PDB file of C-alpha atoms and ligand atoms in Angstrom:
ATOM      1  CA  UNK A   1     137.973  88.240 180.352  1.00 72.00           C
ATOM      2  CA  UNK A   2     134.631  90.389 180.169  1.00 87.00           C
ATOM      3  CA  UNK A   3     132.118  89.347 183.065  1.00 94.00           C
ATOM      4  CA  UNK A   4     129.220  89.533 181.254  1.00 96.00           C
ATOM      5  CA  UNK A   5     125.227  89.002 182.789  1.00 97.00           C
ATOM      6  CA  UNK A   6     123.000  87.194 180.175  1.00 97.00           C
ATOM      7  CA  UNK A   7     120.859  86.479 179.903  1.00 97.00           C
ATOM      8  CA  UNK A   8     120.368  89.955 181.409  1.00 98.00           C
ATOM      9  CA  UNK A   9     117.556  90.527 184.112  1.00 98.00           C
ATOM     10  CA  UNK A  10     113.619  90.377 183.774  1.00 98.00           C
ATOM     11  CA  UNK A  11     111.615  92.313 186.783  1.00 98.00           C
ATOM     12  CA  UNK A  12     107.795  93.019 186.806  1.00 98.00           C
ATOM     13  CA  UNK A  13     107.700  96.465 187.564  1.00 98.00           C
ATOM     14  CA  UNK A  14     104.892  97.418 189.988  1.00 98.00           C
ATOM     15  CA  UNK A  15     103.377 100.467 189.434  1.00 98.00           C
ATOM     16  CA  UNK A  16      99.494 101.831 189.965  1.00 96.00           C
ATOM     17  CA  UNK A  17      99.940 103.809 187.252  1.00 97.00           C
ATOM     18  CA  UNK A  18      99.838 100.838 184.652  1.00 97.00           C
ATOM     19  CA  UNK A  19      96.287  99.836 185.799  1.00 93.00           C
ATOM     20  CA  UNK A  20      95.055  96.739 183.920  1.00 95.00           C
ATOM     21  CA  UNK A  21      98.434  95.915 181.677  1.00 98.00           C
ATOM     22  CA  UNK A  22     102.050  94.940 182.688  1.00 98.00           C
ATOM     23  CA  UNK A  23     105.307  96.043 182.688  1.00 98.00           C
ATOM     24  CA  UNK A  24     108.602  94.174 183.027  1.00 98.00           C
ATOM     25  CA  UNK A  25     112.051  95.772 182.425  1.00 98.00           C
ATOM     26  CA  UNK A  26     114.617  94.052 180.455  1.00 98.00           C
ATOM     27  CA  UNK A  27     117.859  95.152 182.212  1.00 98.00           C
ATOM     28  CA  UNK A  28     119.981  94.972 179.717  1.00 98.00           C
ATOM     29  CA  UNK A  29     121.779  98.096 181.251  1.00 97.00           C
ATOM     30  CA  UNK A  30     123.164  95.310 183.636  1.00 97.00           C
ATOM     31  CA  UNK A  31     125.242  93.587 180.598  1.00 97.00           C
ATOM     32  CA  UNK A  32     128.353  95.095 181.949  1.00 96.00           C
ATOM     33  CA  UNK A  33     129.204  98.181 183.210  1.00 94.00           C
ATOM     34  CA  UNK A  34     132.043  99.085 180.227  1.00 94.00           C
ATOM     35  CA  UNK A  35     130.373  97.987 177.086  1.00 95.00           C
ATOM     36  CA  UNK A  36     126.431  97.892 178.289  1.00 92.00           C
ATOM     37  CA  UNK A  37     122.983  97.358 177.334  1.00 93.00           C
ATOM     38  CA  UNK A  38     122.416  97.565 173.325  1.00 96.00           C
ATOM     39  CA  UNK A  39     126.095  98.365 172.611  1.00 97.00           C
ATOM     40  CA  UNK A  40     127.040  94.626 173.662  1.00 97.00           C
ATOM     41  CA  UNK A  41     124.661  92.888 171.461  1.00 98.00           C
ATOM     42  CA  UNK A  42     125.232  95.336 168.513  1.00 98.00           C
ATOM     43  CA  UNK A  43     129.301  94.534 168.651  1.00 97.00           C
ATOM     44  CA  UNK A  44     129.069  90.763 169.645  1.00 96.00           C
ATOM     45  CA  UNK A  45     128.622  89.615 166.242  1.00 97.00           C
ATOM     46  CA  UNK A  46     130.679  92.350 164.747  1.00 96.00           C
ATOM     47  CA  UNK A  47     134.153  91.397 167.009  1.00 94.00           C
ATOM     48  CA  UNK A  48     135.522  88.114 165.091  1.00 91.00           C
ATOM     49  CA  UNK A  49     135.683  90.237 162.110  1.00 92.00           C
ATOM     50  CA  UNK A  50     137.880  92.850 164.476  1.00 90.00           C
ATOM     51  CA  UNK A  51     141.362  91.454 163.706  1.00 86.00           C
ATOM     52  CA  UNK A  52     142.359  95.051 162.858  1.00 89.00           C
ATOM     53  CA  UNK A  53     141.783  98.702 163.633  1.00 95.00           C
ATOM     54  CA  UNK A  54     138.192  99.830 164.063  1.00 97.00           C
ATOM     55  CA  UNK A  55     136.903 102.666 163.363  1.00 98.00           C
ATOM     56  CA  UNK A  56     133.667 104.573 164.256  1.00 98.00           C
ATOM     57  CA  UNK A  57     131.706 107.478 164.706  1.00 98.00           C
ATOM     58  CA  UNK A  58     129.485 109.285 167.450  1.00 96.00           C
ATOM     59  CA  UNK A  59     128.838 112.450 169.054  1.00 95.00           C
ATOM     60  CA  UNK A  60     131.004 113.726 172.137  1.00 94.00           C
ATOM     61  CA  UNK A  61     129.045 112.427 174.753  1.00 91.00           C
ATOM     62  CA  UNK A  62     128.182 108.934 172.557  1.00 93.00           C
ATOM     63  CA  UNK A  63     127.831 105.670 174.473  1.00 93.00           C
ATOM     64  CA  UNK A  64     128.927 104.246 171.486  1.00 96.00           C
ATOM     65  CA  UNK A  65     132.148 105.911 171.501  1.00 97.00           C
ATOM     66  CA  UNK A  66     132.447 104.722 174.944  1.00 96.00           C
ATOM     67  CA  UNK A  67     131.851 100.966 174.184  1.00 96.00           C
ATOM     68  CA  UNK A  68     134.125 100.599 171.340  1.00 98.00           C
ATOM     69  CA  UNK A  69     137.032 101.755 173.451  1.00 98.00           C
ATOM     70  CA  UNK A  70     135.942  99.741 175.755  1.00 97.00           C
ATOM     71  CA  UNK A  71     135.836  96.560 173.565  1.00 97.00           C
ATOM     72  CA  UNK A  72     139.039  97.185 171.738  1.00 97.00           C
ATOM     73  CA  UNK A  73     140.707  97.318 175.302  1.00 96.00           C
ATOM     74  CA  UNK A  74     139.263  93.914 176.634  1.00 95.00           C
ATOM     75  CA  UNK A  75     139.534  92.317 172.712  1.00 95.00           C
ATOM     76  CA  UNK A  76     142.408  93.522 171.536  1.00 95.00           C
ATOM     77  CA  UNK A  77     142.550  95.355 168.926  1.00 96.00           C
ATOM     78  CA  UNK A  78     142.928  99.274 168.147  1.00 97.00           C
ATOM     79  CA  UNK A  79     140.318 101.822 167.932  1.00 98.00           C
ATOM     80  CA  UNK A  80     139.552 105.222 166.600  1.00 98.00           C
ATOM     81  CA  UNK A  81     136.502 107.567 167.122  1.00 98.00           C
ATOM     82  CA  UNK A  82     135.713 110.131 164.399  1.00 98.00           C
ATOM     83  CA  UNK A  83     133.714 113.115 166.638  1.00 98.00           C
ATOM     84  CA  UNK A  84     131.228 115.527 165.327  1.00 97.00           C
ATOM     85  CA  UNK A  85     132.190 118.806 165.966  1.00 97.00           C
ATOM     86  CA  UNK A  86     135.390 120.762 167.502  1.00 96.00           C
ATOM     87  CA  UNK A  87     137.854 119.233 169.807  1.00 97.00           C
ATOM     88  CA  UNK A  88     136.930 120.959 173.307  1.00 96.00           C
ATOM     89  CA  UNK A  89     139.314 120.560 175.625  1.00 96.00           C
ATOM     90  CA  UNK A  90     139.432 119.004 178.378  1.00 97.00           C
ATOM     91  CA  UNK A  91     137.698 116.115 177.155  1.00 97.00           C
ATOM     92  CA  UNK A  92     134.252 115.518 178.514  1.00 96.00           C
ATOM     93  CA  UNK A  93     134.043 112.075 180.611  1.00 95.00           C
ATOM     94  CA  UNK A  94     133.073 110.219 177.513  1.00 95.00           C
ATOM     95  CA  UNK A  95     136.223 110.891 175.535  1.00 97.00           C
ATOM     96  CA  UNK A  96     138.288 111.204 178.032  1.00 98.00           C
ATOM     97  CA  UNK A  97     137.303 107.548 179.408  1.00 97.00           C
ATOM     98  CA  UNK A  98     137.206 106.810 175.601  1.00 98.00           C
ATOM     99  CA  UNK A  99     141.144 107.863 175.286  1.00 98.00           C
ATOM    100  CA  UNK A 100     142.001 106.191 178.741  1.00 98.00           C
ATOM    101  CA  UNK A 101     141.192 103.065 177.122  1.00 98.00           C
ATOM    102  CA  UNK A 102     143.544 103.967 173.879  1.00 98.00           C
ATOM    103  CA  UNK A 103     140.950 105.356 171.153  1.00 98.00           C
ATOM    104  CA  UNK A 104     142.717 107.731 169.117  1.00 98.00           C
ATOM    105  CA  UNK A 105     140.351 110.811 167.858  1.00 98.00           C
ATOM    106  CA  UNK A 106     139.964 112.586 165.539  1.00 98.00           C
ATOM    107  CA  UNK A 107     137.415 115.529 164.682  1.00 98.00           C
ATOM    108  CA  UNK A 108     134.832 115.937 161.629  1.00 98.00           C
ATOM    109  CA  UNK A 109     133.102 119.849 161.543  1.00 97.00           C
ATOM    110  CA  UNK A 110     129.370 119.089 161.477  1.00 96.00           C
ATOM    111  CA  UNK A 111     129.003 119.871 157.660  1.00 97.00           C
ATOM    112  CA  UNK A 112     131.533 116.983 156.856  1.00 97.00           C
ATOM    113  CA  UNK A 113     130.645 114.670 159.314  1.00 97.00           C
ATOM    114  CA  UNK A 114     126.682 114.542 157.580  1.00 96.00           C
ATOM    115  CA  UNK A 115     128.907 113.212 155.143  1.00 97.00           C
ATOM    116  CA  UNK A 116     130.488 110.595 156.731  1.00 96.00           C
ATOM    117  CA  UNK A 117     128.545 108.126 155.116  1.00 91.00           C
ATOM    118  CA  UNK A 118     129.876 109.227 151.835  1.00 96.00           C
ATOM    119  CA  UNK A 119     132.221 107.193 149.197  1.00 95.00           C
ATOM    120  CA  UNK A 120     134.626 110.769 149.354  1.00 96.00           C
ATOM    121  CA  UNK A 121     134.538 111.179 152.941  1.00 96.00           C
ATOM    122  CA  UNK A 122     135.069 107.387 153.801  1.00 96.00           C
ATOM    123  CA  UNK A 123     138.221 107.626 151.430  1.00 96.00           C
ATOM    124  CA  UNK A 124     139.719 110.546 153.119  1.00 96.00           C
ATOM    125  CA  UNK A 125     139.252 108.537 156.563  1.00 97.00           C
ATOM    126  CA  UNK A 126     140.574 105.492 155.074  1.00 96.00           C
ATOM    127  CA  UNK A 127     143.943 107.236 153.473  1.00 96.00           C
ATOM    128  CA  UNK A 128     144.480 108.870 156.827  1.00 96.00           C
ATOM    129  CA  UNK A 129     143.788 105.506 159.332  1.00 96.00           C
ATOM    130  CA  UNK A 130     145.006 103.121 156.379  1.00 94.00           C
ATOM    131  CA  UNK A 131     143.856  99.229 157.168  1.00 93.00           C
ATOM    132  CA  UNK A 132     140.568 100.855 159.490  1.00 95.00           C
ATOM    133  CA  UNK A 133     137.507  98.271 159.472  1.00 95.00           C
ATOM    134  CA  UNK A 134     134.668 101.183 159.560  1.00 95.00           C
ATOM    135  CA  UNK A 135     132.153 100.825 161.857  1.00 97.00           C
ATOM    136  CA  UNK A 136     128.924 102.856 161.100  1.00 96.00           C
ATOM    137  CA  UNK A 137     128.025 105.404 164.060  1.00 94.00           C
ATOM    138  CA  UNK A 138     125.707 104.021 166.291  1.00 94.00           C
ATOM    139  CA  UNK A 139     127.534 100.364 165.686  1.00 96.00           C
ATOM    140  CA  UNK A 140     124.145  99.940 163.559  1.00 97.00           C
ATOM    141  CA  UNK A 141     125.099  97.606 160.872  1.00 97.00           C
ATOM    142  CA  UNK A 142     123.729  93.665 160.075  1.00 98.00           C
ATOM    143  CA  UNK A 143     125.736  91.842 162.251  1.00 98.00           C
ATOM    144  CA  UNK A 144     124.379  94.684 164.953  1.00 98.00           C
ATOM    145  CA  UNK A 145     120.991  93.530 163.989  1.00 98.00           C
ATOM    146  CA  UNK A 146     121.107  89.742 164.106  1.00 98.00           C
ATOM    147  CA  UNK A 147     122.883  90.616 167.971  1.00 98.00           C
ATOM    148  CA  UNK A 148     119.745  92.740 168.987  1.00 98.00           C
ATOM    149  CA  UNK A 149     117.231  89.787 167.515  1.00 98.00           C
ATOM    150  CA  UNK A 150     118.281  87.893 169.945  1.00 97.00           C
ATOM    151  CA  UNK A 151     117.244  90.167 172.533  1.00 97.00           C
ATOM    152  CA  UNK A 152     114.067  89.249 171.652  1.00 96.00           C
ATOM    153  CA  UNK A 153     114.323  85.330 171.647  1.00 95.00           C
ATOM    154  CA  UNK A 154     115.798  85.942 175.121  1.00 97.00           C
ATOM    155  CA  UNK A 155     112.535  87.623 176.779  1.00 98.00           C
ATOM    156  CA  UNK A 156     110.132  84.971 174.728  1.00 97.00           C
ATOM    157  CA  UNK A 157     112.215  82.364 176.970  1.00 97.00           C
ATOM    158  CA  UNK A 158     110.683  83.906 180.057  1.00 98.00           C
ATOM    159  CA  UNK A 159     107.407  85.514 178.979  1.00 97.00           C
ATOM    160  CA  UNK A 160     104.487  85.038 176.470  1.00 97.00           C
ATOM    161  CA  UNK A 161     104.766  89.041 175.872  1.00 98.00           C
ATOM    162  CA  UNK A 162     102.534  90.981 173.694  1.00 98.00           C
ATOM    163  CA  UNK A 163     104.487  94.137 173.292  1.00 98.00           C
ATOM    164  CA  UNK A 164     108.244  95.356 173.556  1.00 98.00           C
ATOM    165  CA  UNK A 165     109.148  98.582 173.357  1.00 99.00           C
ATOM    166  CA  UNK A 166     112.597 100.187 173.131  1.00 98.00           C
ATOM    167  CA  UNK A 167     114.287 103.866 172.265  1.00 98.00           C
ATOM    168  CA  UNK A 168     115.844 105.030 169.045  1.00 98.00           C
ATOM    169  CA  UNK A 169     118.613 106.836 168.132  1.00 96.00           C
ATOM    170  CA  UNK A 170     119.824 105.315 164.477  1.00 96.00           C
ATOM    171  CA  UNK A 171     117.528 102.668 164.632  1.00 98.00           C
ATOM    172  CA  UNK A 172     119.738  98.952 164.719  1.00 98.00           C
ATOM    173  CA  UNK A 173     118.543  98.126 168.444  1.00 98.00           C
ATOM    174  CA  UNK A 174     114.687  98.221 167.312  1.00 98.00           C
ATOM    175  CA  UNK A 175     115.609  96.697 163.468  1.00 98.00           C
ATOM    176  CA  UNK A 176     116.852  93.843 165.527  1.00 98.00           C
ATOM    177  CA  UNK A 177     114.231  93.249 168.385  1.00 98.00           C
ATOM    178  CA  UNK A 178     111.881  93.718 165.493  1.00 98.00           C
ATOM    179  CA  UNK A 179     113.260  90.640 163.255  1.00 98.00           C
ATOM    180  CA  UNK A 180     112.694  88.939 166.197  1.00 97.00           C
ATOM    181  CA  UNK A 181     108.878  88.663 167.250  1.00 97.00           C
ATOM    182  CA  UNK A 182     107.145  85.712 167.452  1.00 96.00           C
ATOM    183  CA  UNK A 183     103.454  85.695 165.659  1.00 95.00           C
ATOM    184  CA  UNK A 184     101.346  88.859 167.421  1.00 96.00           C
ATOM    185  CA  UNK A 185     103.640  90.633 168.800  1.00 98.00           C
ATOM    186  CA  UNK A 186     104.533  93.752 168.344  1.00 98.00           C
ATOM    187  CA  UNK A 187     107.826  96.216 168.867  1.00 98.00           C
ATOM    188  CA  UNK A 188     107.550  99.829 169.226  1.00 98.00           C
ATOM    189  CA  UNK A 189     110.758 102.217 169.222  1.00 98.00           C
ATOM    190  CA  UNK A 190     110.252 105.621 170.760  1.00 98.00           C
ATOM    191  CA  UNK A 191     112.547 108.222 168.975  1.00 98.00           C
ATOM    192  CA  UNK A 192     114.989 110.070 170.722  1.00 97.00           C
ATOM    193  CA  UNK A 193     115.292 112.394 167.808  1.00 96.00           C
ATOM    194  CA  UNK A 194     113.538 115.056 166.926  1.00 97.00           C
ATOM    195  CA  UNK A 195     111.998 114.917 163.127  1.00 95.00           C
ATOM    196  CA  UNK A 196     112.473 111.260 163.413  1.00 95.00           C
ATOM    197  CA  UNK A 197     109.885 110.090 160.679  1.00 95.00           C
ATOM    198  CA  UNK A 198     112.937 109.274 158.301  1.00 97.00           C
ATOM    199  CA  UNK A 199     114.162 106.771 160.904  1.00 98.00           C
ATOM    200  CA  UNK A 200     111.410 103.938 160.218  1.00 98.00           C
ATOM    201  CA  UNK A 201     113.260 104.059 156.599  1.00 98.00           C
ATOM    202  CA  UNK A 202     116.203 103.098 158.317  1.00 97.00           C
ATOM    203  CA  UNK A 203     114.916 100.412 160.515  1.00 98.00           C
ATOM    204  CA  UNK A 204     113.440  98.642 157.011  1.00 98.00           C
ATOM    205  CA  UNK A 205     116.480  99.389 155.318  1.00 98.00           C
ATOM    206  CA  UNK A 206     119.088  97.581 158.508  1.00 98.00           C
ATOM    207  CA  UNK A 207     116.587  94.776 158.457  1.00 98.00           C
ATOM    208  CA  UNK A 208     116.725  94.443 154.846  1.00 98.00           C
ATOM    209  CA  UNK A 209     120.626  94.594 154.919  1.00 98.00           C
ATOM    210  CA  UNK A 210     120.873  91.738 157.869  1.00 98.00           C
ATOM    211  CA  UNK A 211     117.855  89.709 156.670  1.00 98.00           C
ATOM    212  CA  UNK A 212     116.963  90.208 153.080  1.00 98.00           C
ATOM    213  CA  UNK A 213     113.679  91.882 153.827  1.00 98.00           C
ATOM    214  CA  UNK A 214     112.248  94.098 156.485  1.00 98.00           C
ATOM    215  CA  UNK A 215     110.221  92.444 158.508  1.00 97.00           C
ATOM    216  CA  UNK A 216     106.396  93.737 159.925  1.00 96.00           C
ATOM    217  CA  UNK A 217     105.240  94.339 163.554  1.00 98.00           C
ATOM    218  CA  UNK A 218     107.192  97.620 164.640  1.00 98.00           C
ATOM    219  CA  UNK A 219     106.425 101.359 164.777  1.00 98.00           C
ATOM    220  CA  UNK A 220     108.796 104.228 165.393  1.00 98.00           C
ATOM    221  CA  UNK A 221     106.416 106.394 167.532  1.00 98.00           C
ATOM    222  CA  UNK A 222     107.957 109.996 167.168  1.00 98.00           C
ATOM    223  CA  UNK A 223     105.973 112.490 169.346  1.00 98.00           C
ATOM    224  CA  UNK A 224     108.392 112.031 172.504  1.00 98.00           C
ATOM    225  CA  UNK A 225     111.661 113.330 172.060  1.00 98.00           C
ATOM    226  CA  UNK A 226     111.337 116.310 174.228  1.00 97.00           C
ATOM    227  CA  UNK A 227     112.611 118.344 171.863  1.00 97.00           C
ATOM    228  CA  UNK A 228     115.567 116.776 170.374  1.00 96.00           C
ATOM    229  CA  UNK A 229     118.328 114.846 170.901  1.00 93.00           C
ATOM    230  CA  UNK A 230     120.341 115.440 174.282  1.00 90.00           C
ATOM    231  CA  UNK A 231     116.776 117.693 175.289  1.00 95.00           C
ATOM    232  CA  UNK A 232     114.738 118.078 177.761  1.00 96.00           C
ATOM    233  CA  UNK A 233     111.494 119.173 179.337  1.00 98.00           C
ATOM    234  CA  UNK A 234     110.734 119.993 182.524  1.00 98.00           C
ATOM    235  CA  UNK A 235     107.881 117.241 182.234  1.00 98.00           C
ATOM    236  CA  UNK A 236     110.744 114.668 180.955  1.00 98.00           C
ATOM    237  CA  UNK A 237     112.979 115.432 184.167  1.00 98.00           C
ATOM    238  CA  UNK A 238     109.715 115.245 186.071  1.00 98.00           C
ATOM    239  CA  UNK A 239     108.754 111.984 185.029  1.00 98.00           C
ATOM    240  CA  UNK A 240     112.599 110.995 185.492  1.00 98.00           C
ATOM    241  CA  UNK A 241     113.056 112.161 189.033  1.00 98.00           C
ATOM    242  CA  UNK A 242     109.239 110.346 190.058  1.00 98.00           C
ATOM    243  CA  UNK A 243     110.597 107.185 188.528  1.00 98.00           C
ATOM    244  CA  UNK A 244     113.410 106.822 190.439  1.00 98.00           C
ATOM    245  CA  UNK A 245     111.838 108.064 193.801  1.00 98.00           C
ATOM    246  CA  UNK A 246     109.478 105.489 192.638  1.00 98.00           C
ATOM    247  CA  UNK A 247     111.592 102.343 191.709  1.00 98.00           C
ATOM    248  CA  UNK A 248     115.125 103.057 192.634  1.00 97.00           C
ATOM    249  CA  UNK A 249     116.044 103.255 189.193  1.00 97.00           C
ATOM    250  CA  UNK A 250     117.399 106.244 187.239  1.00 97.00           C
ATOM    251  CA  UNK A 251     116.274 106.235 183.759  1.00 98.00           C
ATOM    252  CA  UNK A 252     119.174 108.104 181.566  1.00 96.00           C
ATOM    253  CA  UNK A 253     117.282 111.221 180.162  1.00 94.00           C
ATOM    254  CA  UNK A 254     118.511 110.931 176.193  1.00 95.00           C
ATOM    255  CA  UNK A 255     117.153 107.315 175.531  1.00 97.00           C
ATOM    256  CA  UNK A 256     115.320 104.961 178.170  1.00 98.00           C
ATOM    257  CA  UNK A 257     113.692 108.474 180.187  1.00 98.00           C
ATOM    258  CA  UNK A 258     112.222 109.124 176.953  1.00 98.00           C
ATOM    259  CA  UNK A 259     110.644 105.467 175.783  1.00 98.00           C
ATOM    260  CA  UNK A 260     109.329 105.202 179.667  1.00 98.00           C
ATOM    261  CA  UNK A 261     107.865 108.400 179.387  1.00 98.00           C
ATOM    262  CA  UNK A 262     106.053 107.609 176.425  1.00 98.00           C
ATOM    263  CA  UNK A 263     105.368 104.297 176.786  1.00 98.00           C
ATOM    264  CA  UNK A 264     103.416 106.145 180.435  1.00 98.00           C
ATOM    265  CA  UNK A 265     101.679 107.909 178.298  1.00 98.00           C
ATOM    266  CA  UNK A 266     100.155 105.640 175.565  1.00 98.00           C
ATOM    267  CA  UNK A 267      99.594 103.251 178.760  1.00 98.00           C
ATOM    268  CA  UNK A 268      97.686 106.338 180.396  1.00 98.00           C
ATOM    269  CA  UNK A 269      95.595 107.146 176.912  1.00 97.00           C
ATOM    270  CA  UNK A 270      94.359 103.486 176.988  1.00 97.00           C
ATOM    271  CA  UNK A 271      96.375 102.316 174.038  1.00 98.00           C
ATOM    272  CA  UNK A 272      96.836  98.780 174.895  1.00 98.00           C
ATOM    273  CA  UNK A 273      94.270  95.890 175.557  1.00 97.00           C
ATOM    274  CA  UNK A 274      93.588  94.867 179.178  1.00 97.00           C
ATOM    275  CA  UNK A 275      96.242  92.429 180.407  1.00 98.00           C
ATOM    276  CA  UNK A 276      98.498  93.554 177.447  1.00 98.00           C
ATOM    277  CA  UNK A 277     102.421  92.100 178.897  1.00 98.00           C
ATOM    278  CA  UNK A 278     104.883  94.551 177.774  1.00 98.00           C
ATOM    279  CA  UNK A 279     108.718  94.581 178.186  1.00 98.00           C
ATOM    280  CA  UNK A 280     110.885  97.940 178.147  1.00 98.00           C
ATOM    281  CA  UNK A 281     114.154  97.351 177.470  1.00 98.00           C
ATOM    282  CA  UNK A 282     116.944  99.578 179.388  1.00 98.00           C
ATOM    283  CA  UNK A 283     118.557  99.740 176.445  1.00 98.00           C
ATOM    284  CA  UNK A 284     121.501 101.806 179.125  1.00 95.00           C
ATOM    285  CA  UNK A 285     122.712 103.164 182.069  1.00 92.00           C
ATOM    286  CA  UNK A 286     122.923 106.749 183.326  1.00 88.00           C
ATOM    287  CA  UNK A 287     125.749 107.841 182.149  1.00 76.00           C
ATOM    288  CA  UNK A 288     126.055 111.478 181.210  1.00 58.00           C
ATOM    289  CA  UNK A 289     125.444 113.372 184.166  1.00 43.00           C
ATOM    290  CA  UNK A 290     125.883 116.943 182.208  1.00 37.00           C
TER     291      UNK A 290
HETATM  292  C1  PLP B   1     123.003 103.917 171.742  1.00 64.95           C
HETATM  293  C2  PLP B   1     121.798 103.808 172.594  1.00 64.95           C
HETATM  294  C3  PLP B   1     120.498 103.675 172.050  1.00 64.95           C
HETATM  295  C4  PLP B   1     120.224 103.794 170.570  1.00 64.95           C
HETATM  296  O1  PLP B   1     120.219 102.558 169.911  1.00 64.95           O
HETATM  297  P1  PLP B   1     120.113 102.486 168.334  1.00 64.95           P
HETATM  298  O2  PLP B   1     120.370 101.086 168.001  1.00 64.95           O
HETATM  299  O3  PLP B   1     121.165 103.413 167.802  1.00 64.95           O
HETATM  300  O4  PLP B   1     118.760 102.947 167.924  1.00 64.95           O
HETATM  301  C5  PLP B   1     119.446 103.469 172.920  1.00 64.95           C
HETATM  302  N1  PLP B   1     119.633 103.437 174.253  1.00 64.95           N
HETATM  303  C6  PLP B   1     120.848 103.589 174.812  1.00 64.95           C
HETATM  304  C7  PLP B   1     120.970 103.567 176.296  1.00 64.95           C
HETATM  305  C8  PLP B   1     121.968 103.783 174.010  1.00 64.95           C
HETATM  306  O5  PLP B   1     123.174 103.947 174.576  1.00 64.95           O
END
C-alpha cells in the first residue's frame, strides 16, 4: 500500500572538512516521499489507534500537516489540520497538497492557537470536529517517541557510533533517538527555534510520558537557529548551497541545514575526540521552496 525504505539508508559522508572524526547520514528523508523522514516513525505507532478522525496542528508550511494528510489518504481514515494564523488564499503548496489529499482546515489566530494545548481550547475543537482523536502538533506524543527510539536501534545495527545528532522543532524526534542509546553514546538535537532553552524540558517531559523517566545522554544545543524558526542567514544559505555543490544533497534550510551547520561547526571548534563516529539524521526532504 505505502512503499516504504527501512531500514532507511546509511552513507559515510566524505568531506575534508571533518578532519580526524566521521560522518554518516541517516537518510531517513528517503522513508517515502509522502509521509517522510521523522514524520513516519512518529505516526507508525500512533495509526492502529486511528480508527477515527484525526486531528492535528502545525503551521502553514508544516511537514507535519503534510504527512497526516498523507497518512489518512493511504490508511484510511479522515483528517483535519488546525493552522496557526489567517486563512491566505490560495493555499501555499503545503495546504493545498494537504487538502488534495482530503484534510479539512480550519484556522486558530495566533493568540488562541498558544492555547491549543489547553482543556478550553481542546473542548471548543472537540464540540466542533465531534469524535476527533487529537494529535499534538508536531505528531510529538509517546507512541511518537517509542517510533523515533527505534531510529536509534536501527543505526547501532550497522555502526558502533559514538554520537547522533538530529534537529528540533518540538522535541519528540530527539526524546526518542535519545531513549535509545546504547552505553556512551550520546544524542545531540540542534534547535531550530529561536529561545529554545525551554525545549530540553520538553524532551524530559515526552520521554517521561513514553517511558516513565527521562532518560540521560542528550543535549539540545541552541546557538544555531539562524534566527528563528523559518530564518535565515546569509551564512546558513551559504553553508546550504556549498553542501549541495559539495555532496549532491540539498539540506532543507528550517531543520537538517541548520543541525549540519552546527554540527560543522562544533566539528570545526574541535568538540569531539579523534575518530569520534557520528550519524546526522535527515530528519527530511526539501520541501518548502519559499
Ligand atoms: C518535523 C521535522 C523536524 C522536527 O522534529 P520534532 O520531533 O518536532 O523535533 C525535524 N526535521 C524535519 C525535516 C521535520 O520535518
Amino acid at each position: 500500500m505505502l512503499d516504504l525504505r527501512l531500514p532507511s539508508p546509511l552513507v559515510e559522508l566524505r568531506d575534508a572538512r571533518l578532519h580526524d572524526v566521521r560522518l554518516w547520514l541517516k537518510r531517513d528523508d528517503q522513508i517515502n516521499p509522502e509521509i517522510p523522514g521523522n514524520k513516519w516513525r512518529k505516526l507508525k505507532h500512533n495509526l492502529p489507534a486511528f480508527g477515527g478522525p484525526v486531528l492535528t496542528f502545525g503551521g502553514a508550511y508544516s511537514n507535519h500537516i503534510r504527512a497526516v494528510a498523507a497518512a489518512g489518504w493511504h490508511f484510511g481514515f479522515a483528517t483535519v489540520g488546525v493552522i496557526r494564523g489567517e486563512e491566505r488564499l490560495p493555499l501555499n503548496p503545503t495546504l493545498a497538497y494537504a487538502v488534495e489529499r482530503g484534510m479539512r482546515l480550519t484556522y486558530l489566530d495566533r493568540g488562541t492557537y498558544r492555547l491549543k494545548h489547553t482543556p478550553e481550547v481542546l473542548e471548543g475543537l472537540q464540540a466542533r470536529f465531534p469524535g476527533c482523536l487529537i494529535l499534538p502538533e508536531g505528531g510529538s506524543n509517546a507512541a511518537a517517541v517509542l517510533g523515533c527510539r527505534e531510529l536509534a536501534a536501527e543505526i547501532s545495527a550497522e555502526i558502533d557510533f559514538d554520537v547522533v545528532c538530529c534537529p528540533v522543532g518540538t522535541g519528540g524526534t530527539l526524546a526518542g533517538i535519545a531513549a535509545g542509546l546504547g552505553p556512551g553514546q550520546q544524542a545531540i538535537g540542534f534547535s531550530a527555534l529561536r529561545g529554545g532553552g525551554f525545549l530540553a524540558d520538553e524532551v524530559a517531559r515526552l520521554q517521561r510520558e513514553a517511558l516513565g523517566e527521562a532518560v540521560p545522554g542528550w543535549r539540545v544545543e541552541t546557538a544555531y537557529h539562524c534566527g528563528g524558526y523559518a530564518r535565515s542567514t546569509p551564512e546558513l544559505s551559504a553553508f546550504i548551497d556549498d553542501f549541495d555543490e559539495r555532496h549532491g544533497l540539498r539540506l532543507d534550510r528550517i531543520y537538517t541545514g541548520k543541525m549540519m551547520y552546527g554540527l560543522f561547526d562544533l566539528i570545526g571548534k574541535g568538540s569531539f575526540r579523534p575518530g569520534a563516529k557520528i550519524v546526522a539524521v535527515v530528519t527530511g526532504p526539501e520541501w518548502i521552496s519559499q
